[in-house]
C-alpha cells in the first residue's frame, strides 16, 4: 500500500465554494411536504400578542419563514440555540430548509433571536404545531386516524431530587443571597435594617450529615439529624423574611434580578415550607400538597414502579399513536392527568381535531380501565375497544374474543418504543427549561420533533419492489 502526504505541510485559506444540495435530500423533501401556510397562521397570533402594543407596528420586519424553519430544525434534531445558529451558518441543506433563495435578503438569525421567537410561541401553539404534523401525515397517506393506541408518560422537570435536606440547604442559600444582595446592592437601605447572621458552613455540614446518613439508621436518628438542620435554617430564614416585610417596594426594585427572585421565593414559600418540614418530623408522614420546588409550581410526584427510578417529579402527558407511528398529544389541563379521568376528554379532543368519524379500534393499558369508559366508547360506536382488564376486575363489559384481545394488547405495546424515541430526541424525558410555561411547551415540542422525524423516514423510505413471476 502506498501513501500520499499531499497537503500535510500546507495551510488552509478561505475560498469561495459552490455546494449542490440534491432534490432528494431529506430536508428538501420534508420542506416541500410541510403545511407552511397553516403553521404561519398558527404562529401569527402569538407573534402579534407578544408585541408591546398587541398589534403590528412599523420597524424591521420579522421574516417568519426563516425563524419558523429554524424552530422546526431545532426540534427535529434537539439543538440548542447556539447549535442552531452555527448549523444555519455552515449547513447548506439547513439554509435551504429555512428559505434560502425564496426569502428576500435571507440571513441566518442570531441565537438570541432564535430564543426570542420560540419564547413568543405559547404552549398551546406549540401543541397545535405538533398535532398539525400528525394531521399532515394523514393527508399525505403516511398515517391513519382510525386505529389508535393511548398511553401516558411523565416529563421530569428541571429540578433536583426534592429531599428535605436539599430543600432546607437551598433555603439557607437563598437567605444568604438576599442578605448579601441587600448589603451590597440596595441603595437607600438604613444601616441595620436587615441584620441577620447566617452560618452557611454549619448548614452545609448538617445537610451533609443527612445526605450521608447510614441506610440502616433508626428513625429516631434520622429525625434527630433533620431536626438539627431545620433548627439551623429556621431562625435566620424567618428573621430575613420578617425584616424584608418592612422594606419599601421602590428599594426592592433596585436589586439585581437574581436577588429579587431569591427574595420573592423566600417570602412566598419559605415560612410554609419550614412548617411542612416541622409537621413531617412530628408526624412521620408528608402532608398533601407539600412543595417540591421553590422555582416551579406545576410539579407532582409520580410512582411508575420502575426499578431504576422509583419516583419521578414533573408533569404527565397523554399521547395517542396513530396507525403509521405518528403521535397526537393531548392538552395538559393539570399536572397529574389521571389516566381513567383523562381518557374520554382525550378522545373528545382527538375527534374534534380529526373529525367525528367512528374509530375502528382503540387500545390502552390497565390504568385506563373503568366500566364507564368502556360503555361510553361502545356507545360512540368504537368497533374494537381494547382496554386491558386488571386481574381483580369483575364482570367486564368487553366483548372481544381472546385472540382479538391478545392482538390489540400486542399492538398497544408498540407505543412504548415511540415514547422512548420521543424522549431520546427531545425534552419529553427531562426538560432543560426553567419555568412551568416553557417546560410544558418543551414537552409538546418534543412530540413535534418526533413527528417531523417520522415524516422524513416515511418520505425517504424506498418503495417495495414488485416480484415478477
Short mmCIF file of C-alpha atoms in Angstrom, two decimals:
data_model
loop_
_atom_site.label_atom_id
_atom_site.label_comp_id
_atom_site.label_asym_id
_atom_site.label_seq_id
_atom_site.Cartn_x
_atom_site.Cartn_y
_atom_site.Cartn_z
CA UNK A 1 0.00 0.00 0.00
CA UNK A 2 1.33 3.44 -0.92
CA UNK A 3 0.55 6.70 0.85
CA UNK A 4 0.32 10.37 -0.14
CA UNK A 5 1.44 13.27 2.07
CA UNK A 6 -0.09 15.96 -0.13
CA UNK A 7 -1.42 18.86 1.97
CA UNK A 8 0.23 17.78 5.22
CA UNK A 9 2.58 20.81 5.32
CA UNK A 10 0.20 23.33 3.76
CA UNK A 11 -2.01 25.90 5.47
CA UNK A 12 -5.74 26.26 4.83
CA UNK A 13 -7.18 29.51 3.45
CA UNK A 14 -10.75 30.62 2.99
CA UNK A 15 -12.11 30.49 -0.53
CA UNK A 16 -15.41 30.65 -2.37
CA UNK A 17 -17.08 27.28 -2.86
CA UNK A 18 -20.22 26.10 -4.65
CA UNK A 19 -22.29 23.41 -2.96
CA UNK A 20 -25.11 21.44 -4.53
CA UNK A 21 -27.98 20.03 -2.47
CA UNK A 22 -29.95 17.40 -4.34
CA UNK A 23 -33.75 17.50 -4.54
CA UNK A 24 -33.74 14.05 -2.93
CA UNK A 25 -32.18 15.40 0.27
CA UNK A 26 -34.45 14.52 3.24
CA UNK A 27 -34.79 18.15 4.37
CA UNK A 28 -35.73 19.28 0.87
CA UNK A 29 -38.39 16.59 0.67
CA UNK A 30 -39.68 17.48 4.14
CA UNK A 31 -39.81 21.22 3.38
CA UNK A 32 -41.91 20.62 0.27
CA UNK A 33 -44.45 18.48 2.17
CA UNK A 34 -44.96 20.71 5.22
CA UNK A 35 -48.09 22.92 5.56
CA UNK A 36 -46.23 26.23 5.85
CA UNK A 37 -49.32 28.39 5.42
CA UNK A 38 -51.16 26.63 8.25
CA UNK A 39 -48.11 26.89 10.50
CA UNK A 40 -47.80 30.59 9.64
CA UNK A 41 -51.46 31.13 10.58
CA UNK A 42 -50.89 29.39 13.93
CA UNK A 43 -47.87 31.44 15.00
CA UNK A 44 -49.04 34.85 13.74
CA UNK A 45 -51.47 35.47 16.60
CA UNK A 46 -48.80 34.72 19.20
CA UNK A 47 -46.34 36.99 17.43
CA UNK A 48 -48.89 39.80 17.40
CA UNK A 49 -49.95 39.38 21.04
CA UNK A 50 -46.34 39.28 22.23
CA UNK A 51 -45.57 42.76 20.89
CA UNK A 52 -45.65 45.74 23.23
CA UNK A 53 -48.80 47.28 21.76
CA UNK A 54 -50.52 43.94 20.95
CA UNK A 55 -50.64 44.83 17.28
CA UNK A 56 -48.37 45.01 14.24
CA UNK A 57 -46.17 48.10 14.15
CA UNK A 58 -43.62 49.66 11.84
CA UNK A 59 -39.98 48.69 12.05
CA UNK A 60 -37.76 45.89 10.86
CA UNK A 61 -39.94 43.05 9.62
CA UNK A 62 -39.66 39.61 11.18
CA UNK A 63 -39.02 37.04 8.44
CA UNK A 64 -41.27 34.31 9.82
CA UNK A 65 -40.26 31.73 7.20
CA UNK A 66 -36.63 31.82 8.40
CA UNK A 67 -37.43 31.67 12.11
CA UNK A 68 -40.14 29.04 11.73
CA UNK A 69 -37.74 26.85 9.76
CA UNK A 70 -35.05 27.33 12.42
CA UNK A 71 -37.57 26.39 15.13
CA UNK A 72 -38.51 23.18 13.28
CA UNK A 73 -34.85 22.25 12.77
CA UNK A 74 -34.16 22.85 16.43
CA UNK A 75 -36.92 20.43 17.45
CA UNK A 76 -36.10 17.96 14.68
CA UNK A 77 -32.50 17.47 15.87
CA UNK A 78 -32.87 18.64 19.52
CA UNK A 79 -30.40 21.50 19.11
CA UNK A 80 -29.62 24.33 21.49
CA UNK A 81 -29.99 27.93 20.31
CA UNK A 82 -26.26 28.33 19.66
CA UNK A 83 -26.07 24.98 17.88
CA UNK A 84 -28.95 26.02 15.65
CA UNK A 85 -27.25 29.31 14.80
CA UNK A 86 -23.97 27.56 13.96
CA UNK A 87 -25.71 24.94 11.83
CA UNK A 88 -27.59 27.61 9.84
CA UNK A 89 -24.31 29.39 9.08
CA UNK A 90 -22.48 26.25 7.93
CA UNK A 91 -25.04 23.75 6.59
CA UNK A 92 -26.40 24.41 3.08
CA UNK A 93 -29.31 21.99 3.48
CA UNK A 94 -30.40 23.75 6.68
CA UNK A 95 -30.28 27.09 4.88
CA UNK A 96 -32.47 25.82 2.03
CA UNK A 97 -34.93 24.38 4.54
CA UNK A 98 -35.18 27.81 6.19
CA UNK A 99 -35.97 29.58 2.90
CA UNK A 100 -32.62 30.45 1.35
CA UNK A 101 -33.33 31.53 -2.22
CA UNK A 102 -37.06 32.12 -1.65
CA UNK A 103 -36.90 34.75 1.14
CA UNK A 104 -35.74 38.24 0.26
CA UNK A 105 -32.49 39.30 1.96
CA UNK A 106 -32.06 35.90 3.60
CA UNK A 107 -29.74 35.82 6.62
CA UNK A 108 -29.10 33.30 9.43
CA UNK A 109 -30.69 34.52 12.68
CA UNK A 110 -28.68 35.10 15.82
CA UNK A 111 -29.14 32.63 18.70
CA UNK A 112 -30.81 35.35 20.80
CA UNK A 113 -33.40 35.86 18.05
CA UNK A 114 -33.98 32.12 17.80
CA UNK A 115 -34.67 32.01 21.54
CA UNK A 116 -36.91 35.07 21.40
CA UNK A 117 -39.03 33.65 18.57
CA UNK A 118 -39.52 30.36 20.46
CA UNK A 119 -40.40 32.19 23.67
CA UNK A 120 -43.11 34.16 21.89
CA UNK A 121 -44.94 30.95 20.97
CA UNK A 122 -47.44 29.84 23.62
CA UNK A 123 -47.58 26.20 24.81
CA UNK A 124 -50.97 25.85 23.10
CA UNK A 125 -49.49 26.92 19.76
CA UNK A 126 -46.59 24.51 20.10
CA UNK A 127 -49.07 21.72 20.86
CA UNK A 128 -51.07 22.61 17.74
CA UNK A 129 -47.89 22.58 15.65
CA UNK A 130 -47.08 19.08 16.96
CA UNK A 131 -50.56 17.78 16.17
CA UNK A 132 -50.57 19.52 12.79
CA UNK A 133 -47.67 17.26 11.78
CA UNK A 134 -49.77 14.16 12.53
CA UNK A 135 -52.71 15.56 10.54
CA UNK A 136 -50.37 16.39 7.69
CA UNK A 137 -49.16 12.78 7.76
CA UNK A 138 -52.77 11.65 7.36
CA UNK A 139 -53.19 13.95 4.36
CA UNK A 140 -50.03 12.54 2.77
CA UNK A 141 -51.26 8.99 3.31
CA UNK A 142 -48.50 8.20 5.81
CA UNK A 143 -50.85 7.60 8.76
CA UNK A 144 -54.44 6.63 9.51
CA UNK A 145 -56.51 8.14 12.36
CA UNK A 146 -58.91 5.17 12.66
CA UNK A 147 -56.73 2.83 14.77
CA UNK A 148 -55.21 4.42 17.86
CA UNK A 149 -53.22 3.38 20.93
CA UNK A 150 -53.16 5.51 24.08
CA UNK A 151 -50.61 5.84 26.87
CA UNK A 152 -49.29 8.44 29.30
CA UNK A 153 -45.76 9.41 30.24
CA UNK A 154 -44.04 11.66 32.75
CA UNK A 155 -41.86 14.60 31.77
CA UNK A 156 -39.35 15.30 34.53
CA UNK A 157 -38.91 18.94 35.50
CA UNK A 158 -35.59 20.78 35.61
CA UNK A 159 -35.09 20.42 39.37
CA UNK A 160 -33.07 18.43 41.89
CA UNK A 161 -34.50 15.47 43.78
CA UNK A 162 -36.60 17.21 46.47
CA UNK A 163 -35.34 15.75 49.73
CA UNK A 164 -35.88 17.86 52.84
CA UNK A 165 -32.12 18.14 53.38
CA UNK A 166 -31.55 19.56 49.89
CA UNK A 167 -34.52 21.91 50.11
CA UNK A 168 -33.51 23.26 53.53
CA UNK A 169 -29.94 23.82 52.37
CA UNK A 170 -31.26 25.64 49.29
CA UNK A 171 -33.50 27.75 51.52
CA UNK A 172 -30.48 28.79 53.58
CA UNK A 173 -28.52 29.61 50.41
CA UNK A 174 -31.37 31.85 49.20
CA UNK A 175 -31.46 33.65 52.54
CA UNK A 176 -27.70 34.24 52.31
CA UNK A 177 -28.06 35.58 48.76
CA UNK A 178 -30.74 38.03 49.93
CA UNK A 179 -28.59 39.19 52.84
CA UNK A 180 -25.58 39.82 50.60
CA UNK A 181 -27.71 41.47 47.91
CA UNK A 182 -29.30 43.88 50.37
CA UNK A 183 -25.96 44.76 51.98
CA UNK A 184 -24.22 45.39 48.65
CA UNK A 185 -26.78 46.47 46.09
CA UNK A 186 -29.68 48.22 47.84
CA UNK A 187 -29.29 51.99 47.75
CA UNK A 188 -31.09 53.89 50.48
CA UNK A 189 -31.20 50.95 52.92
CA UNK A 190 -30.95 52.01 56.53
CA UNK A 191 -28.00 50.51 58.33
CA UNK A 192 -29.07 47.57 60.45
CA UNK A 193 -32.44 47.20 58.72
CA UNK A 194 -31.57 43.60 57.74
CA UNK A 195 -29.01 42.42 60.25
CA UNK A 196 -29.11 38.62 60.27
CA UNK A 197 -26.30 36.19 60.99
CA UNK A 198 -26.36 33.07 58.83
CA UNK A 199 -23.66 30.40 59.13
CA UNK A 200 -23.79 28.63 55.75
CA UNK A 201 -20.90 26.34 56.66
CA UNK A 202 -22.82 25.00 59.64
CA UNK A 203 -25.94 24.47 57.48
CA UNK A 204 -23.93 22.68 54.79
CA UNK A 205 -22.26 20.43 57.38
CA UNK A 206 -25.60 19.42 58.90
CA UNK A 207 -27.04 18.85 55.42
CA UNK A 208 -24.11 16.53 54.64
CA UNK A 209 -24.92 14.55 57.77
CA UNK A 210 -28.41 14.00 56.34
CA UNK A 211 -27.04 13.10 52.91
CA UNK A 212 -24.51 10.52 54.15
CA UNK A 213 -26.52 9.03 56.98
CA UNK A 214 -26.10 5.25 57.01
CA UNK A 215 -29.02 3.36 55.45
CA UNK A 216 -29.66 1.10 58.46
CA UNK A 217 -30.03 4.16 60.73
CA UNK A 218 -33.05 4.22 63.01
CA UNK A 219 -35.98 6.57 62.51
CA UNK A 220 -35.06 8.42 65.71
CA UNK A 221 -31.55 9.07 64.39
CA UNK A 222 -32.87 10.37 61.06
CA UNK A 223 -35.37 12.59 62.86
CA UNK A 224 -32.66 13.99 65.11
CA UNK A 225 -30.31 14.87 62.23
CA UNK A 226 -33.11 16.51 60.21
CA UNK A 227 -34.30 18.45 63.27
CA UNK A 228 -30.81 19.89 63.78
CA UNK A 229 -30.72 21.04 60.16
CA UNK A 230 -34.22 22.55 60.45
CA UNK A 231 -33.20 24.43 63.59
CA UNK A 232 -30.09 25.84 61.89
CA UNK A 233 -32.12 27.10 58.91
CA UNK A 234 -35.39 28.23 60.54
CA UNK A 235 -34.18 31.14 62.67
CA UNK A 236 -32.17 33.03 60.01
CA UNK A 237 -34.79 32.44 57.31
CA UNK A 238 -37.62 33.73 59.48
CA UNK A 239 -35.50 36.73 60.52
CA UNK A 240 -34.79 37.61 56.87
CA UNK A 241 -38.47 37.25 55.96
CA UNK A 242 -39.61 39.42 58.88
CA UNK A 243 -37.00 42.09 58.09
CA UNK A 244 -37.86 42.22 54.39
CA UNK A 245 -41.59 42.66 55.03
CA UNK A 246 -40.95 46.28 56.02
CA UNK A 247 -38.77 47.14 53.02
CA UNK A 248 -40.37 49.57 50.52
CA UNK A 249 -41.07 48.24 47.02
CA UNK A 250 -39.02 51.07 45.47
CA UNK A 251 -35.92 49.78 47.28
CA UNK A 252 -36.55 46.16 46.23
CA UNK A 253 -36.75 47.27 42.59
CA UNK A 254 -33.15 48.46 42.75
CA UNK A 255 -31.90 44.94 43.50
CA UNK A 256 -30.45 42.70 40.82
CA UNK A 257 -32.72 40.14 39.19
CA UNK A 258 -31.22 37.04 40.95
CA UNK A 259 -31.58 38.69 44.36
CA UNK A 260 -35.17 39.76 43.65
CA UNK A 261 -36.05 36.24 42.54
CA UNK A 262 -34.47 34.72 45.68
CA UNK A 263 -36.29 37.27 47.85
CA UNK A 264 -39.63 36.50 46.18
CA UNK A 265 -39.21 32.74 46.61
CA UNK A 266 -38.09 33.17 50.19
CA UNK A 267 -41.05 35.41 51.11
CA UNK A 268 -43.60 33.26 49.28
CA UNK A 269 -42.52 29.73 50.11
CA UNK A 270 -40.01 29.90 52.98
CA UNK A 271 -42.24 30.00 56.10
CA UNK A 272 -44.77 27.50 54.73
CA UNK A 273 -42.06 25.02 53.78
CA UNK A 274 -40.47 25.23 57.21
CA UNK A 275 -43.87 24.44 58.72
CA UNK A 276 -44.35 21.43 56.46
CA UNK A 277 -40.92 20.01 57.43
CA UNK A 278 -41.75 20.53 61.09
CA UNK A 279 -45.02 18.60 60.68
CA UNK A 280 -43.16 15.80 58.89
CA UNK A 281 -40.72 15.49 61.79
CA UNK A 282 -43.57 15.30 64.33
CA UNK A 283 -45.95 13.04 62.37
CA UNK A 284 -43.55 10.99 60.23
CA UNK A 285 -45.59 11.50 57.04
CA UNK A 286 -45.54 14.24 54.40
CA UNK A 287 -48.64 16.39 54.04
CA UNK A 288 -50.60 16.58 50.80
CA UNK A 289 -49.50 19.42 48.55
CA UNK A 290 -46.06 19.74 50.11
CA UNK A 291 -43.85 21.97 47.97
CA UNK A 292 -41.38 20.07 45.80
CA UNK A 293 -39.58 23.05 44.25
CA UNK A 294 -39.11 26.72 45.07
CA UNK A 295 -38.94 27.89 41.44
CA UNK A 296 -41.67 25.63 39.96
CA UNK A 297 -45.35 25.42 40.89
CA UNK A 298 -46.68 22.80 38.45
CA UNK A 299 -44.80 19.76 39.74
CA UNK A 300 -46.16 16.49 41.08
CA UNK A 301 -44.69 13.21 42.31
CA UNK A 302 -45.28 10.08 40.20
CA UNK A 303 -44.51 6.47 41.04
CA UNK A 304 -44.47 4.35 37.87
CA UNK A 305 -42.91 1.39 39.74
CA UNK A 306 -39.74 1.45 37.66
CA UNK A 307 -36.78 -0.44 39.03
CA UNK A 308 -34.25 2.26 38.18
CA UNK A 309 -36.46 5.22 39.09
CA UNK A 310 -38.89 4.81 41.97
CA UNK A 311 -40.19 8.40 41.93
CA UNK A 312 -40.39 10.96 39.14
CA UNK A 313 -41.14 14.66 39.61
CA UNK A 314 -42.77 16.64 36.82
CA UNK A 315 -45.98 16.59 34.79
CA UNK A 316 -47.92 13.94 32.87
CA UNK A 317 -48.62 13.95 29.12
CA UNK A 318 -51.31 11.91 27.36
CA UNK A 319 -50.25 10.56 23.95
CA UNK A 320 -52.13 8.84 21.12
CA UNK A 321 -50.38 6.75 18.49
CA UNK A 322 -51.96 6.81 15.04
CA UNK A 323 -51.63 3.89 12.70
CA UNK A 324 -48.42 4.71 10.88
CA UNK A 325 -46.47 5.57 14.06
CA UNK A 326 -47.28 9.26 14.46
CA UNK A 327 -48.18 10.82 17.81
CA UNK A 328 -51.03 13.11 18.87
CA UNK A 329 -50.51 14.91 22.19
CA UNK A 330 -53.41 15.97 24.40
CA UNK A 331 -53.70 19.23 26.30
CA UNK A 332 -52.19 19.26 29.80
CA UNK A 333 -55.20 20.54 31.73
CA UNK A 334 -53.49 19.71 35.02
CA UNK A 335 -50.20 18.32 36.23
CA UNK A 336 -51.24 14.77 37.11
CA UNK A 337 -53.75 13.91 34.32
CA UNK A 338 -55.16 10.74 35.87
CA UNK A 339 -55.45 8.05 33.20
CA UNK A 340 -59.05 7.00 33.91
CA UNK A 341 -60.39 10.54 34.07
CA UNK A 342 -58.35 11.73 31.07
CA UNK A 343 -59.42 9.06 28.56
CA UNK A 344 -62.79 10.45 27.43
CA UNK A 345 -61.66 14.14 27.29
CA UNK A 346 -58.63 12.99 25.28
CA UNK A 347 -60.87 11.12 22.81
CA UNK A 348 -63.10 14.22 22.52
CA UNK A 349 -60.07 16.37 21.72
CA UNK A 350 -58.81 13.83 19.19
CA UNK A 351 -62.17 13.61 17.41
CA UNK A 352 -62.53 17.38 17.29
CA UNK A 353 -59.15 17.54 15.58
CA UNK A 354 -59.55 14.70 13.08
CA UNK A 355 -63.32 14.71 12.64
CA UNK A 356 -66.17 12.74 14.12
CA UNK A 357 -65.73 9.54 12.09
CA UNK A 358 -66.05 6.43 14.34
CA UNK A 359 -62.83 4.81 15.46
CA UNK A 360 -62.08 1.34 14.16
CA UNK A 361 -60.10 0.25 17.25
CA UNK A 362 -58.72 1.71 20.46
CA UNK A 363 -56.25 0.18 22.93
CA UNK A 364 -54.93 1.24 26.34
CA UNK A 365 -53.24 -0.35 29.32
CA UNK A 366 -54.91 -1.31 32.61
CA UNK A 367 -54.60 2.18 34.04
CA UNK A 368 -57.44 3.44 31.83
CA UNK A 369 -59.85 0.64 32.74
CA UNK A 370 -63.28 1.56 34.08
CA UNK A 371 -66.73 0.30 33.14
CA UNK A 372 -67.85 3.86 32.46
CA UNK A 373 -65.06 4.41 29.94
CA UNK A 374 -65.79 1.14 28.15
CA UNK A 375 -69.55 1.66 27.94
CA UNK A 376 -69.12 5.25 26.75
CA UNK A 377 -66.74 4.18 23.98
CA UNK A 378 -69.13 1.44 22.89
CA UNK A 379 -71.97 3.97 22.69
CA UNK A 380 -69.73 6.03 20.40
CA UNK A 381 -69.58 3.03 18.05
CA UNK A 382 -65.90 2.21 18.52
CA UNK A 383 -65.68 -1.15 16.77
CA UNK A 384 -63.00 -2.72 18.97
CA UNK A 385 -62.36 -1.40 22.48
CA UNK A 386 -59.06 -2.95 23.61
CA UNK A 387 -58.73 -1.57 27.13
CA UNK A 388 -56.75 -4.12 29.12
CA UNK A 389 -58.63 -5.56 32.10
CA UNK A 390 -56.98 -5.70 35.57
CA UNK A 391 -56.80 -9.12 37.23
CA UNK A 392 -59.14 -8.09 40.06
CA UNK A 393 -61.88 -6.70 37.77
CA UNK A 394 -65.25 -8.48 37.78
CA UNK A 395 -67.97 -8.61 35.10
CA UNK A 396 -66.04 -6.73 32.44
CA UNK A 397 -68.32 -5.30 29.71
CA UNK A 398 -65.76 -6.04 26.97
CA UNK A 399 -66.96 -8.48 24.29
CA UNK A 400 -63.67 -9.23 22.50
CA UNK A 401 -62.53 -12.76 21.86
CA UNK A 402 -59.28 -13.94 23.46
CA UNK A 403 -57.47 -13.75 20.13
CA UNK A 404 -58.69 -10.20 19.41
CA UNK A 405 -57.77 -9.07 22.93
CA UNK A 406 -54.28 -10.53 22.58
CA UNK A 407 -53.79 -8.93 19.16
CA UNK A 408 -54.82 -5.49 20.44
CA UNK A 409 -52.70 -5.91 23.58
CA UNK A 410 -49.63 -6.68 21.47
CA UNK A 411 -50.35 -3.71 19.23
CA UNK A 412 -50.66 -1.37 22.21
CA UNK A 413 -47.14 -2.31 23.29
CA UNK A 414 -45.92 -0.59 20.13
CA UNK A 415 -46.48 2.85 21.62
CA UNK A 416 -43.84 2.27 24.31
CA UNK A 417 -40.77 2.45 22.00
CA UNK A 418 -42.27 5.53 20.31
CA UNK A 419 -42.42 7.28 23.67
CA UNK A 420 -38.82 6.25 24.25
CA UNK A 421 -37.75 7.72 20.89
CA UNK A 422 -39.65 10.94 21.65
CA UNK A 423 -37.87 11.27 24.98
CA UNK A 424 -34.48 10.44 23.49
CA UNK A 425 -34.76 13.04 20.74
CA UNK A 426 -36.35 15.86 22.71
CA UNK A 427 -37.23 17.22 26.14
CA UNK A 428 -40.14 14.91 26.94
CA UNK A 429 -37.83 12.85 29.16
CA UNK A 430 -36.29 15.70 31.16
CA UNK A 431 -36.80 19.32 30.25
CA UNK A 432 -33.97 21.85 30.14
CA UNK A 433 -36.38 24.75 30.66
CA UNK A 434 -36.64 26.61 33.97
CA UNK A 435 -40.28 27.68 34.40
CA UNK A 436 -43.65 25.95 34.21
CA UNK A 437 -44.74 27.51 30.92
CA UNK A 438 -41.62 26.63 28.95
CA UNK A 439 -41.39 23.14 30.48
CA UNK A 440 -44.89 22.34 29.25
CA UNK A 441 -44.08 23.82 25.83
CA UNK A 442 -40.90 21.73 25.57
CA UNK A 443 -42.97 18.56 26.04
CA UNK A 444 -45.23 19.49 23.12
CA UNK A 445 -42.19 20.47 21.05
CA UNK A 446 -40.61 17.04 21.65
CA UNK A 447 -43.68 15.43 20.03
CA UNK A 448 -43.34 17.92 17.15
CA UNK A 449 -39.73 16.83 16.60
CA UNK A 450 -40.70 13.15 16.69
CA UNK A 451 -43.47 13.66 14.11
CA UNK A 452 -41.04 15.54 11.85
CA UNK A 453 -38.53 12.69 12.06
CA UNK A 454 -41.26 10.17 11.30
CA UNK A 455 -42.30 12.21 8.26
CA UNK A 456 -38.74 12.18 6.94
CA UNK A 457 -38.45 8.41 7.43
CA UNK A 458 -41.70 7.83 5.57
CA UNK A 459 -40.73 10.16 2.70
CA UNK A 460 -37.32 8.61 2.08
CA UNK A 461 -38.45 5.03 2.63
CA UNK A 462 -37.87 3.10 -0.62
CA UNK A 463 -40.94 1.63 -2.28
CA UNK A 464 -41.13 -2.18 -2.09
CA UNK A 465 -40.14 -3.95 -5.25
CA UNK A 466 -42.76 -5.98 -7.09
CA UNK A 467 -41.94 -9.61 -7.68
CA UNK A 468 -42.04 -10.68 -11.31
CA UNK A 469 -43.40 -14.18 -11.83
#
